Amino acid sequence: MVTRTRFDDSECPVARSVDAIGDWWSLLIVRDAFDGSRRFGEFQRSLGVAKNILTVRLRTLVAGGVLESVPASDGSAYREYVLTPKGKALFPVIVALRQWGEQNFFAPDEPRSELVDRRQGHRLRELEVLSADGRRLEPDDTTVHKVSTK
Protein backbone atom coordinates (compact mmCIF):
# COMPACT_ATOMS: atom_id res chain seq x y z
CA MET A 1 0.00 0.00 0.00
CA VAL A 2 1.28 3.47 -0.90
CA THR A 3 1.77 5.75 2.09
CA ARG A 4 0.25 9.19 1.70
CA THR A 5 2.70 12.07 1.95
CA ARG A 6 1.90 14.32 4.90
CA PHE A 7 2.46 18.09 4.91
CA ASP A 8 1.37 18.91 8.47
CA ASP A 9 4.87 20.16 9.33
CA SER A 10 5.45 22.08 6.10
CA GLU A 11 6.33 25.77 6.22
CA CYS A 12 3.84 26.38 3.38
CA PRO A 13 0.25 27.28 4.37
CA VAL A 14 -1.07 25.88 1.07
CA ALA A 15 0.57 22.50 1.73
CA ARG A 16 -0.84 22.33 5.27
CA SER A 17 -4.30 23.29 4.00
CA VAL A 18 -4.24 20.63 1.29
CA ASP A 19 -3.10 18.14 3.90
CA ALA A 20 -6.19 18.94 5.98
CA ILE A 21 -8.90 19.10 3.29
CA GLY A 22 -7.21 18.46 -0.03
CA ASP A 23 -9.07 15.50 -1.49
CA TRP A 24 -12.14 16.04 -3.64
CA TRP A 25 -14.52 14.15 -1.36
CA SER A 26 -13.63 16.34 1.62
CA LEU A 27 -14.12 19.55 -0.34
CA LEU A 28 -17.47 18.31 -1.66
CA ILE A 29 -18.54 17.35 1.88
CA VAL A 30 -17.68 20.88 3.03
CA ARG A 31 -19.60 22.30 0.05
CA ASP A 32 -22.63 20.20 0.99
CA ALA A 33 -22.35 21.30 4.63
CA PHE A 34 -22.54 24.92 3.44
CA ASP A 35 -25.59 23.93 1.39
CA GLY A 36 -27.31 22.57 4.50
CA SER A 37 -26.44 18.87 4.60
CA ARG A 38 -26.00 17.64 8.15
CA ARG A 39 -26.58 13.89 8.25
CA PHE A 40 -24.55 11.00 6.89
CA GLY A 41 -27.38 9.95 4.57
CA GLU A 42 -27.73 13.46 3.16
CA PHE A 43 -24.04 13.58 2.28
CA GLN A 44 -24.18 10.09 0.78
CA ARG A 45 -27.24 10.85 -1.37
CA SER A 46 -25.77 14.10 -2.63
CA LEU A 47 -22.31 12.73 -3.39
CA GLY A 48 -23.03 9.13 -4.33
CA VAL A 49 -19.91 8.13 -2.40
CA ALA A 50 -19.37 4.71 -0.83
CA LYS A 51 -20.20 4.55 2.89
CA ASN A 52 -16.68 3.54 3.88
CA ILE A 53 -15.13 6.47 2.02
CA LEU A 54 -17.65 8.92 3.46
CA THR A 55 -17.08 7.56 6.97
CA VAL A 56 -13.33 8.07 6.71
CA ARG A 57 -13.66 11.57 5.24
CA LEU A 58 -16.16 12.68 7.89
CA ARG A 59 -13.92 11.34 10.68
CA THR A 60 -10.93 13.15 9.18
CA LEU A 61 -12.85 16.43 8.91
CA VAL A 62 -14.04 16.06 12.52
CA ALA A 63 -10.53 15.20 13.74
CA GLY A 64 -9.16 18.20 11.85
CA GLY A 65 -11.66 20.56 13.46
CA VAL A 66 -13.47 21.38 10.19
CA LEU A 67 -16.72 19.63 11.19
CA GLU A 68 -18.17 18.76 14.56
CA SER A 69 -20.36 15.73 15.25
CA VAL A 70 -23.33 16.81 17.38
CA PRO A 71 -26.58 15.20 18.56
CA ALA A 72 -29.33 15.39 15.95
CA SER A 73 -31.34 18.59 16.08
CA ASP A 74 -34.62 16.62 16.08
CA GLY A 75 -33.74 14.78 19.30
CA SER A 76 -33.32 11.40 17.56
CA ALA A 77 -30.43 9.05 18.23
CA TYR A 78 -28.66 10.15 15.04
CA ARG A 79 -25.60 12.39 14.86
CA GLU A 80 -25.25 15.42 12.64
CA TYR A 81 -22.20 17.15 11.21
CA VAL A 82 -21.93 20.91 11.47
CA LEU A 83 -19.24 23.28 10.33
CA THR A 84 -17.00 24.63 13.06
CA PRO A 85 -15.61 28.18 12.86
CA LYS A 86 -12.56 26.63 11.17
CA GLY A 87 -14.88 24.96 8.67
CA LYS A 88 -16.90 28.12 8.07
CA ALA A 89 -13.62 29.90 7.31
CA LEU A 90 -13.44 27.70 4.17
CA PHE A 91 -16.36 29.63 2.65
CA PRO A 92 -14.14 31.91 0.50
CA VAL A 93 -12.25 28.81 -0.73
CA ILE A 94 -15.49 27.11 -1.81
CA VAL A 95 -16.71 30.34 -3.47
CA ALA A 96 -13.37 30.73 -5.28
CA LEU A 97 -13.50 27.13 -6.55
CA ARG A 98 -17.10 27.60 -7.66
CA GLN A 99 -16.32 30.81 -9.53
CA TRP A 100 -13.20 29.32 -11.11
CA GLY A 101 -15.26 26.32 -12.24
CA GLU A 102 -18.01 28.54 -13.68
CA GLN A 103 -15.43 30.52 -15.67
CA ASN A 104 -13.42 27.57 -16.95
CA PHE A 105 -15.61 24.47 -17.24
CA PHE A 106 -19.04 25.57 -18.48
CA ALA A 107 -20.24 26.96 -21.79
CA PRO A 108 -22.21 30.21 -21.37
CA ASP A 109 -25.54 28.48 -22.06
CA GLU A 110 -24.79 25.27 -20.16
CA PRO A 111 -27.02 24.52 -17.14
CA ARG A 112 -25.31 24.79 -13.74
CA SER A 113 -25.98 25.77 -10.19
CA GLU A 114 -25.09 29.23 -8.97
CA LEU A 115 -24.53 30.76 -5.58
CA VAL A 116 -26.71 33.77 -4.82
CA ASP A 117 -27.07 36.27 -2.01
CA ARG A 118 -30.00 34.93 0.06
CA ARG A 119 -31.29 38.42 0.88
CA GLN A 120 -31.15 40.00 -2.58
CA GLY A 121 -31.24 36.92 -4.81
CA HIS A 122 -28.33 38.17 -6.93
CA ARG A 123 -25.20 36.29 -7.96
CA LEU A 124 -22.09 37.05 -5.94
CA ARG A 125 -19.46 39.41 -7.27
CA GLU A 126 -16.27 37.78 -8.45
CA LEU A 127 -13.80 37.32 -5.61
CA GLU A 128 -10.79 39.58 -5.80
CA VAL A 129 -7.41 39.52 -4.10
CA LEU A 130 -6.72 43.01 -2.81
CA SER A 131 -3.64 44.65 -1.39
CA ALA A 132 -3.72 46.34 2.01
CA ASP A 133 -4.45 49.65 0.22
CA GLY A 134 -7.30 48.15 -1.85
CA ARG A 135 -5.56 47.58 -5.21
CA ARG A 136 -6.57 44.43 -7.12
CA LEU A 137 -3.59 42.08 -7.22
CA GLU A 138 -2.61 39.60 -9.92
CA PRO A 139 -0.13 36.72 -9.44
CA ASP A 140 2.83 38.78 -10.70
CA ASP A 141 2.05 41.43 -8.06
CA THR A 142 2.87 39.09 -5.15
CA THR A 143 5.83 37.21 -3.74
CA VAL A 144 6.27 34.74 -0.90
CA HIS A 145 8.29 35.73 2.17
CA LYS A 146 9.25 33.38 4.94
CA VAL A 147 8.12 34.48 8.39
CA SER A 148 10.63 33.85 11.12
CA THR A 149 9.45 33.30 14.67
CA LYS A 150 11.73 34.12 17.54
GROMACS .gro file of N, CA and C in nm:
model
  450
    1MET      N    1   0.084  -0.119   0.000
    1MET     CA    2   0.000   0.000   0.000
    1MET      C    3   0.089   0.125   0.000
    2VAL      N    4   0.053   0.223  -0.080
    2VAL     CA    5   0.128   0.347  -0.090
    2VAL      C    6   0.094   0.435   0.030
    3THR      N    7   0.196   0.486   0.096
    3THR     CA    8   0.177   0.575   0.209
    3THR      C    9   0.156   0.717   0.158
    4ARG      N   10   0.056   0.782   0.210
    4ARG     CA   11   0.025   0.919   0.170
    4ARG      C   12   0.128   1.014   0.229
    5THR      N   13   0.177   1.106   0.147
    5THR     CA   14   0.270   1.207   0.195
    5THR      C   15   0.195   1.305   0.282
    6ARG      N   16   0.251   1.337   0.396
    6ARG     CA   17   0.190   1.432   0.490
    6ARG      C   18   0.264   1.566   0.482
    7PHE      N   19   0.188   1.675   0.496
    7PHE     CA   20   0.246   1.809   0.491
    7PHE      C   21   0.217   1.888   0.618
    8ASP      N   22   0.178   1.819   0.726
    8ASP     CA   23   0.137   1.891   0.847
    8ASP      C   24   0.251   1.963   0.917
    9ASP      N   25   0.375   1.940   0.876
    9ASP     CA   26   0.487   2.016   0.933
    9ASP      C   27   0.554   2.106   0.831
   10SER      N   28   0.490   2.124   0.716
   10SER     CA   29   0.545   2.208   0.610
   10SER      C   30   0.541   2.355   0.651
   11GLU      N   31   0.634   2.433   0.599
   11GLU     CA   32   0.633   2.577   0.622
   11GLU      C   33   0.534   2.648   0.531
   12CYS      N   34   0.474   2.577   0.436
   12CYS     CA   35   0.384   2.638   0.338
   12CYS      C   36   0.238   2.623   0.383
   13PRO      N   37   0.166   2.735   0.399
   13PRO     CA   38   0.025   2.728   0.437
   13PRO      C   39  -0.063   2.653   0.337
   14VAL      N   40  -0.029   2.660   0.208
   14VAL     CA   41  -0.107   2.588   0.107
   14VAL      C   42  -0.091   2.437   0.129
   15ALA      N   43   0.032   2.392   0.151
   15ALA     CA   44   0.057   2.250   0.173
   15ALA      C   45  -0.017   2.200   0.297
   16ARG      N   46  -0.013   2.275   0.405
   16ARG     CA   47  -0.084   2.233   0.527
   16ARG      C   48  -0.235   2.230   0.504
   17SER      N   49  -0.287   2.326   0.429
   17SER     CA   50  -0.430   2.329   0.400
   17SER      C   51  -0.472   2.209   0.316
   18VAL      N   52  -0.394   2.179   0.214
   18VAL     CA   53  -0.424   2.063   0.129
   18VAL      C   54  -0.415   1.935   0.211
   19ASP      N   55  -0.323   1.931   0.303
   19ASP     CA   56  -0.310   1.814   0.390
   19ASP      C   57  -0.438   1.793   0.471
   20ALA      N   58  -0.500   1.902   0.513
   20ALA     CA   59  -0.619   1.894   0.598
   20ALA      C   60  -0.746   1.863   0.518
   21ILE      N   61  -0.763   1.923   0.401
   21ILE     CA   62  -0.890   1.910   0.329
   21ILE      C   63  -0.871   1.891   0.179
   22GLY      N   64  -0.758   1.842   0.137
   22GLY     CA   65  -0.721   1.846  -0.003
   22GLY      C   66  -0.778   1.743  -0.097
   23ASP      N   67  -0.852   1.642  -0.050
   23ASP     CA   68  -0.907   1.550  -0.149
   23ASP      C   69  -1.045   1.596  -0.191
   24TRP      N   70  -1.089   1.553  -0.308
   24TRP     CA   71  -1.214   1.604  -0.364
   24TRP      C   72  -1.334   1.569  -0.278
   25TRP      N   73  -1.335   1.450  -0.218
   25TRP     CA   74  -1.452   1.415  -0.136
   25TRP      C   75  -1.467   1.512  -0.019
   26SER      N   76  -1.356   1.544   0.045
   26SER     CA   77  -1.363   1.634   0.162
   26SER      C   78  -1.413   1.772   0.123
   27LEU      N   79  -1.365   1.824   0.011
   27LEU     CA   80  -1.412   1.955  -0.034
   27LEU      C   81  -1.561   1.952  -0.070
   28LEU      N   82  -1.605   1.842  -0.131
   28LEU     CA   83  -1.747   1.831  -0.166
   28LEU      C   84  -1.833   1.813  -0.041
   29ILE      N   85  -1.782   1.746   0.061
   29ILE     CA   86  -1.854   1.735   0.188
   29ILE      C   87  -1.869   1.874   0.250
   30VAL      N   88  -1.762   1.951   0.250
   30VAL     CA   89  -1.768   2.088   0.303
   30VAL      C   90  -1.867   2.171   0.222
   31ARG      N   91  -1.864   2.159   0.090
   31ARG     CA   92  -1.960   2.230   0.005
   31ARG      C   93  -2.103   2.194   0.046
   32ASP      N   94  -2.129   2.064   0.061
   32ASP     CA   95  -2.263   2.020   0.099
   32ASP      C   96  -2.302   2.069   0.238
   33ALA      N   97  -2.206   2.077   0.329
   33ALA     CA   98  -2.235   2.130   0.463
   33ALA      C   99  -2.277   2.277   0.452
   34PHE      N  100  -2.211   2.353   0.366
   34PHE     CA  101  -2.254   2.492   0.344
   34PHE      C  102  -2.393   2.497   0.283
   35ASP      N  103  -2.427   2.398   0.203
   35ASP     CA  104  -2.559   2.393   0.139
   35ASP      C  105  -2.667   2.336   0.230
   36GLY      N  106  -2.631   2.300   0.353
   36GLY     CA  107  -2.731   2.257   0.450
   36GLY      C  108  -2.733   2.110   0.485
   37SER      N  109  -2.649   2.028   0.422
   37SER     CA  110  -2.644   1.887   0.460
   37SER      C  111  -2.586   1.874   0.600
   38ARG      N  112  -2.645   1.783   0.678
   38ARG     CA  113  -2.600   1.764   0.815
   38ARG      C  114  -2.584   1.617   0.852
   39ARG      N  115  -2.659   1.530   0.787
   39ARG     CA  116  -2.658   1.389   0.825
   39ARG      C  117  -2.583   1.305   0.723
   40PHE      N  118  -2.531   1.193   0.772
   40PHE     CA  119  -2.455   1.100   0.689
   40PHE      C  120  -2.531   1.067   0.560
   41GLY      N  121  -2.657   1.032   0.574
   41GLY     CA  122  -2.738   0.995   0.457
   41GLY      C  123  -2.754   1.108   0.358
   42GLU      N  124  -2.762   1.231   0.406
   42GLU     CA  125  -2.773   1.346   0.316
   42GLU      C  126  -2.645   1.362   0.234
   43PHE      N  127  -2.531   1.348   0.300
   43PHE     CA  128  -2.404   1.358   0.228
   43PHE      C  129  -2.393   1.244   0.127
   44GLN      N  130  -2.431   1.124   0.167
   44GLN     CA  131  -2.418   1.009   0.078
   44GLN      C  132  -2.509   1.023  -0.044
   45ARG      N  133  -2.632   1.067  -0.024
   45ARG     CA  134  -2.724   1.085  -0.137
   45ARG      C  135  -2.673   1.192  -0.233
   46SER      N  136  -2.624   1.300  -0.180
   46SER     CA  137  -2.577   1.410  -0.263
   46SER      C  138  -2.453   1.371  -0.344
   47LEU      N  139  -2.361   1.302  -0.278
   47LEU     CA  140  -2.231   1.273  -0.339
   47LEU      C  141  -2.225   1.140  -0.413
   48GLY      N  142  -2.310   1.045  -0.374
   48GLY     CA  143  -2.303   0.913  -0.433
   48GLY      C  144  -2.174   0.840  -0.398
   49VAL      N  145  -2.117   0.871  -0.284
   49VAL     CA  146  -1.991   0.813  -0.240
   49VAL      C  147  -2.018   0.687  -0.157
   50ALA      N  148  -1.925   0.593  -0.163
   50ALA     CA  149  -1.937   0.471  -0.083
   50ALA      C  150  -1.935   0.506   0.066
   51LYS      N  151  -2.010   0.429   0.144
   51LYS     CA  152  -2.020   0.455   0.289
   51LYS      C  153  -1.885   0.454   0.358
   52ASN      N  154  -1.798   0.360   0.321
   52ASN     CA  155  -1.668   0.354   0.388
   52ASN      C  156  -1.583   0.477   0.359
   53ILE      N  157  -1.589   0.527   0.236
   53ILE     CA  158  -1.513   0.647   0.202
   53ILE      C  159  -1.570   0.767   0.276
   54LEU      N  160  -1.701   0.780   0.277
   54LEU     CA  161  -1.765   0.892   0.346
   54LEU      C  162  -1.734   0.888   0.495
   55THR      N  163  -1.738   0.770   0.554
   55THR     CA  164  -1.708   0.756   0.697
   55THR      C  165  -1.568   0.806   0.728
   56VAL      N  166  -1.471   0.766   0.648
   56VAL     CA  167  -1.333   0.807   0.671
   56VAL      C  168  -1.318   0.958   0.654
   57ARG      N  169  -1.378   1.014   0.549
   57ARG     CA  170  -1.366   1.157   0.524
   57ARG      C  171  -1.432   1.238   0.635
   58LEU      N  172  -1.549   1.197   0.681
   58LEU     CA  173  -1.616   1.268   0.789
   58LEU      C  174  -1.532   1.263   0.917
   59ARG      N  175  -1.478   1.147   0.948
   59ARG     CA  176  -1.392   1.134   1.068
   59ARG      C  177  -1.271   1.225   1.058
   60THR      N  178  -1.211   1.230   0.938
   60THR     CA  179  -1.093   1.315   0.918
   60THR      C  180  -1.129   1.462   0.934
   61LEU      N  181  -1.242   1.503   0.879
   61LEU     CA  182  -1.285   1.643   0.891
   61LEU      C  183  -1.319   1.678   1.036
   62VAL      N  184  -1.376   1.584   1.110
   62VAL     CA  185  -1.404   1.606   1.252
   62VAL      C  186  -1.273   1.614   1.330
   63ALA      N  187  -1.182   1.520   1.305
   63ALA     CA  188  -1.053   1.520   1.374
   63ALA      C  189  -0.972   1.646   1.344
   64GLY      N  190  -0.988   1.699   1.224
   64GLY     CA  191  -0.916   1.820   1.185
   64GLY      C  192  -0.984   1.949   1.229
   65GLY      N  193  -1.098   1.937   1.295
   65GLY     CA  194  -1.166   2.056   1.346
   65GLY      C  195  -1.244   2.133   1.242
   66VAL      N  196  -1.270   2.073   1.125
   66VAL     CA  197  -1.347   2.138   1.019
   66VAL      C  198  -1.497   2.117   1.042
   67LEU      N  199  -1.534   1.997   1.084
   67LEU     CA  200  -1.672   1.963   1.119
   67LEU      C  201  -1.676   1.919   1.264
   68GLU      N  202  -1.794   1.928   1.322
   68GLU     CA  203  -1.817   1.876   1.456
   68GLU      C  204  -1.936   1.781   1.449
   69SER      N  205  -1.926   1.669   1.517
   69SER     CA  206  -2.036   1.573   1.525
   69SER      C  207  -2.117   1.609   1.649
   70VAL      N  208  -2.245   1.637   1.628
   70VAL     CA  209  -2.333   1.681   1.738
   70VAL      C  210  -2.459   1.596   1.740
   71PRO      N  211  -2.530   1.593   1.854
   71PRO     CA  212  -2.658   1.520   1.856
   71PRO      C  213  -2.754   1.580   1.753
   72ALA      N  214  -2.838   1.495   1.696
   72ALA     CA  215  -2.933   1.539   1.595
   72ALA      C  216  -3.024   1.648   1.649
   73SER      N  217  -3.053   1.745   1.566
   73SER     CA  218  -3.134   1.859   1.608
   73SER      C  219  -3.279   1.821   1.636
   74ASP      N  220  -3.323   1.704   1.585
   74ASP     CA  221  -3.462   1.662   1.608
   74ASP      C  222  -3.476   1.574   1.732
   75GLY      N  223  -3.368   1.556   1.808
   75GLY     CA  224  -3.374   1.478   1.930
   75GLY      C  225  -3.361   1.328   1.908
   76SER      N  226  -3.346   1.284   1.783
   76SER     CA  227  -3.332   1.140   1.756
   76SER      C  228  -3.193   1.093   1.798
   77ALA      N  229  -3.171   0.964   1.784
   77ALA     CA  230  -3.043   0.905   1.823
   77ALA      C  231  -2.932   0.930   1.721
   78TYR      N  232  -2.964   0.991   1.609
   78TYR     CA  233  -2.866   1.015   1.504
   78TYR      C  234  -2.768   1.126   1.545
   79ARG      N  235  -2.658   1.132   1.470
   79ARG     CA  236  -2.560   1.239   1.486
   79ARG      C  237  -2.568   1.326   1.361
   80GLU      N  238  -2.532   1.449   1.377
   80GLU     CA  239  -2.525   1.542   1.264
   80GLU      C  240  -2.387   1.605   1.259
   81TYR      N  241  -2.350   1.652   1.142
   81TYR     CA  242  -2.220   1.715   1.121
   81TYR      C  243  -2.243   1.863   1.089
   82VAL      N  244  -2.180   1.948   1.168
   82VAL     CA  245  -2.193   2.091   1.147
   82VAL      C  246  -2.055   2.153   1.131
   83LEU      N  247  -2.050   2.257   1.053
   83LEU     CA  248  -1.924   2.328   1.033
   83LEU      C  249  -1.883   2.400   1.161
   84THR      N  250  -1.758   2.389   1.195
   84THR     CA  251  -1.700   2.463   1.306
   84THR      C  252  -1.659   2.602   1.253
   85PRO      N  253  -1.614   2.692   1.339
   85PRO     CA  254  -1.561   2.818   1.286
   85PRO      C  255  -1.447   2.796   1.185
   86LYS      N  256  -1.364   2.697   1.211
   86LYS     CA  257  -1.256   2.663   1.117
   86LYS      C  258  -1.315   2.618   0.983
   87GLY      N  259  -1.421   2.540   0.989
   87GLY     CA  260  -1.488   2.496   0.867
   87GLY      C  261  -1.556   2.610   0.794
   88LYS      N  262  -1.623   2.697   0.869
   88LYS     CA  263  -1.690   2.812   0.807
   88LYS      C  264  -1.590   2.905   0.740
   89ALA      N  265  -1.467   2.906   0.791
   89ALA     CA  266  -1.362   2.990   0.731
   89ALA      C  267  -1.324   2.941   0.592
   90LEU      N  268  -1.368   2.821   0.552
   90LEU     CA  269  -1.344   2.770   0.417
   90LEU      C  270  -1.440   2.829   0.315
   91PHE      N  271  -1.537   2.908   0.357
   91PHE     CA  272  -1.636   2.963   0.265
   91PHE      C  273  -1.572   3.036   0.146
   92PRO      N  274  -1.475   3.125   0.167
   92PRO     CA  275  -1.414   3.191   0.050
   92PRO      C  276  -1.344   3.092  -0.044
   93VAL      N  277  -1.291   2.983   0.010
   93VAL     CA  278  -1.225   2.881  -0.073
   93VAL      C  279  -1.329   2.813  -0.163
   94ILE      N  280  -1.443   2.777  -0.105
   94ILE     CA  281  -1.549   2.711  -0.181
   94ILE      C  282  -1.604   2.807  -0.287
   95VAL      N  283  -1.623   2.934  -0.250
   95VAL     CA  284  -1.671   3.034  -0.347
   95VAL      C  285  -1.570   3.050  -0.460
   96ALA      N  286  -1.441   3.058  -0.425
   96ALA     CA  287  -1.337   3.073  -0.528
   96ALA      C  288  -1.336   2.953  -0.622
   97LEU      N  289  -1.346   2.832  -0.570
   97LEU     CA  290  -1.350   2.713  -0.655
   97LEU      C  291  -1.473   2.714  -0.745
   98ARG      N  292  -1.586   2.753  -0.688
   98ARG     CA  293  -1.710   2.760  -0.766
   98ARG      C  294  -1.695   2.860  -0.880
   99GLN      N  295  -1.646   2.979  -0.851
   99GLN     CA  296  -1.632   3.081  -0.953
   99GLN      C  297  -1.529   3.041  -1.059
  100TRP      N  298  -1.421   2.980  -1.017
  100TRP     CA  299  -1.320   2.932  -1.111
  100TRP      C  300  -1.381   2.826  -1.203
  101GLY      N  301  -1.459   2.735  -1.144
  101GLY     CA  302  -1.526   2.632  -1.224
  101GLY      C  303  -1.626   2.690  -1.322
  102GLU      N  304  -1.704   2.790  -1.278
  102GLU     CA  305  -1.801   2.854  -1.368
  102GLU      C  306  -1.730   2.917  -1.487
  103GLN      N  307  -1.616   2.982  -1.462
  103GLN     CA  308  -1.543   3.052  -1.567
  103GLN      C  309  -1.471   2.959  -1.662
  104ASN      N  310  -1.432   2.840  -1.616
  104ASN     CA  311  -1.342   2.757  -1.695
  104ASN      C  312  -1.399   2.623  -1.743
  105PHE      N  313  -1.514   2.581  -1.691
  105PHE     CA  314  -1.561   2.447  -1.724
  105PHE      C  315  -1.705   2.441  -1.774
  106PHE      N  316  -1.766   2.554  -1.799
  106PHE     CA  317  -1.904   2.557  -1.848
  106PHE      C  318  -1.914   2.650  -1.969
  107ALA      N  319  -1.990   2.607  -2.067
  107ALA     CA  320  -2.024   2.696  -2.179
  107ALA      C  321  -2.124   2.799  -2.126
  108PRO      N  322  -2.130   2.917  -2.187
  108PRO     CA  323  -2.221   3.021  -2.137
  108PRO      C  324  -2.367   2.976  -2.123
  109ASP      N  325  -2.414   2.890  -2.210
  109ASP     CA  326  -2.554   2.848  -2.206
  109ASP      C  327  -2.575   2.712  -2.138
  110GLU      N  328  -2.469   2.658  -2.079
  110GLU     CA  329  -2.479   2.527  -2.016
  110GLU      C  330  -2.543   2.537  -1.878
  111PRO      N  331  -2.638   2.448  -1.847
  111PRO     CA  332  -2.702   2.452  -1.714
  111PRO      C  333  -2.600   2.426  -1.602
  112ARG      N  334  -2.618   2.496  -1.492
  112ARG     CA  335  -2.531   2.479  -1.374
  112ARG      C  336  -2.599   2.542  -1.255
  113SER      N  337  -2.548   2.511  -1.140
  113SER     CA  338  -2.598   2.577  -1.019
  113SER      C  339  -2.522   2.708  -1.003
  114GLU      N  340  -2.580   2.799  -0.928
  114GLU     CA  341  -2.509   2.923  -0.897
  114GLU      C  342  -2.537   2.963  -0.754
  115LEU      N  343  -2.443   3.029  -0.696
  115LEU     CA  344  -2.453   3.076  -0.558
  115LEU      C  345  -2.506   3.219  -0.561
  116VAL      N  346  -2.612   3.244  -0.484
  116VAL     CA  347  -2.671   3.377  -0.482
  116VAL      C  348  -2.681   3.429  -0.339
  117ASP      N  349  -2.686   3.559  -0.327
  117ASP     CA  350  -2.707   3.627  -0.201
  117ASP      C  351  -2.852   3.597  -0.157
  118ARG      N  352  -2.868   3.534  -0.042
  118ARG     CA  353  -3.000   3.493   0.006
  118ARG      C  354  -3.095   3.613   0.021
  119ARG      N  355  -3.044   3.726   0.065
  119ARG     CA  356  -3.129   3.842   0.088
  119ARG      C  357  -3.174   3.909  -0.041
  120GLN      N  358  -3.082   3.927  -0.136
  120GLN     CA  359  -3.115   4.000  -0.258
  120GLN      C  360  -3.141   3.911  -0.379
  121GLY      N  361  -3.101   3.783  -0.371
  121GLY     CA  362  -3.124   3.692  -0.481
  121GLY      C  363  -3.032   3.712  -0.600
  122HIS      N  364  -2.927   3.790  -0.584
  122HIS     CA  365  -2.833   3.817  -0.693
  122HIS      C  366  -2.709   3.729  -0.680
  123ARG      N  367  -2.648   3.700  -0.796
  123ARG     CA  368  -2.520   3.629  -0.796
  123ARG      C  369  -2.415   3.709  -0.718
  124LEU      N  370  -2.317   3.638  -0.666
  124LEU     CA  371  -2.209   3.705  -0.594
  124LEU      C  372  -2.114   3.773  -0.693
  125ARG      N  373  -2.053   3.881  -0.647
  125ARG     CA  374  -1.946   3.941  -0.727
  125ARG      C  375  -1.828   3.845  -0.732
  126GLU      N  376  -1.748   3.859  -0.835
  126GLU     CA  377  -1.627   3.778  -0.845
  126GLU      C  378  -1.533   3.812  -0.729
  127LEU      N  379  -1.477   3.708  -0.668
  127LEU     CA  380  -1.380   3.732  -0.561
  127LEU      C  381  -1.257   3.800  -0.618
  128GLU      N  382  -1.199   3.887  -0.539
  128GLU     CA  383  -1.079   3.958  -0.580
  128GLU      C  384  -0.976   3.946  -0.469
  129VAL      N  385  -0.850   3.944  -0.506
  129VAL     CA  386  -0.741   3.952  -0.410
  129VAL      C  387  -0.695   4.096  -0.410
  130LEU      N  388  -0.703   4.158  -0.293
  130LEU     CA  389  -0.672   4.301  -0.281
  130LEU      C  390  -0.551   4.323  -0.192
  131SER      N  391  -0.475   4.426  -0.224
  131SER     CA  392  -0.364   4.465  -0.139
  131SER      C  393  -0.418   4.535  -0.015
  132ALA      N  394  -0.331   4.564   0.079
  132ALA     CA  395  -0.372   4.634   0.201
  132ALA      C  396  -0.432   4.771   0.169
  133ASP      N  397  -0.390   4.833   0.058
  133ASP     CA  398  -0.445   4.965   0.022
  133ASP      C  399  -0.563   4.955  -0.077
  134GLY      N  400  -0.610   4.832  -0.104
  134GLY     CA  401  -0.730   4.815  -0.185
  134GLY      C  402  -0.709   4.789  -0.334
  135ARG      N  403  -0.583   4.787  -0.380
  135ARG     CA  404  -0.556   4.758  -0.521
  135ARG      C  405  -0.583   4.611  -0.550
  136ARG      N  406  -0.639   4.582  -0.669
  136ARG     CA  407  -0.657   4.443  -0.712
  136ARG      C  408  -0.520   4.387  -0.749
  137LEU      N  409  -0.489   4.270  -0.696
  137LEU     CA  410  -0.359   4.208  -0.722
  137LEU      C  411  -0.373   4.089  -0.816
  138GLU      N  412  -0.274   4.075  -0.902
  138GLU     CA  413  -0.261   3.960  -0.992
  138GLU      C  414  -0.142   3.878  -0.942
  139PRO      N  415  -0.124   3.756  -0.992
  139PRO     CA  416  -0.013   3.672  -0.944
  139PRO      C  417   0.125   3.739  -0.951
  140ASP      N  418   0.151   3.813  -1.057
  140ASP     CA  419   0.283   3.878  -1.070
  140ASP      C  420   0.302   3.993  -0.971
  141ASP      N  421   0.197   4.033  -0.903
  141ASP     CA  422   0.205   4.143  -0.806
  141ASP      C  423   0.242   4.094  -0.666
  142THR      N  424   0.260   3.964  -0.649
  142THR     CA  425   0.287   3.909  -0.515
  142THR      C  426   0.415   3.828  -0.514
  143THR      N  427   0.467   3.808  -0.396
  143THR     CA  428   0.583   3.721  -0.374
  143THR      C  429   0.568   3.657  -0.238
  144VAL      N  430   0.634   3.545  -0.218
  144VAL     CA  431   0.627   3.474  -0.090
  144VAL      C  432   0.748   3.511  -0.005
  145HIS      N  433   0.722   3.545   0.119
  145HIS     CA  434   0.829   3.573   0.217
  145HIS      C  435   0.815   3.476   0.330
  146LYS      N  436   0.926   3.425   0.377
  146LYS     CA  437   0.925   3.338   0.494
  146LYS      C  438   0.912   3.424   0.619
  147VAL      N  439   0.832   3.378   0.712
  147VAL     CA  440   0.812   3.448   0.839
  147VAL      C  441   0.895   3.375   0.944
  148SER      N  442   0.983   3.449   1.007
  148SER     CA  443   1.063   3.385   1.112
  148SER      C  444   0.998   3.414   1.247
  149THR      N  445   1.001   3.314   1.332
  149THR     CA  446   0.945   3.330   1.467
  149THR      C  447   1.058   3.318   1.566
  150LYS      N  448   1.066   3.414   1.653
  150LYS     CA  449   1.173   3.412   1.754
  150LYS      C  450   1.117   3.438   1.888
   0.00000   0.00000   0.00000
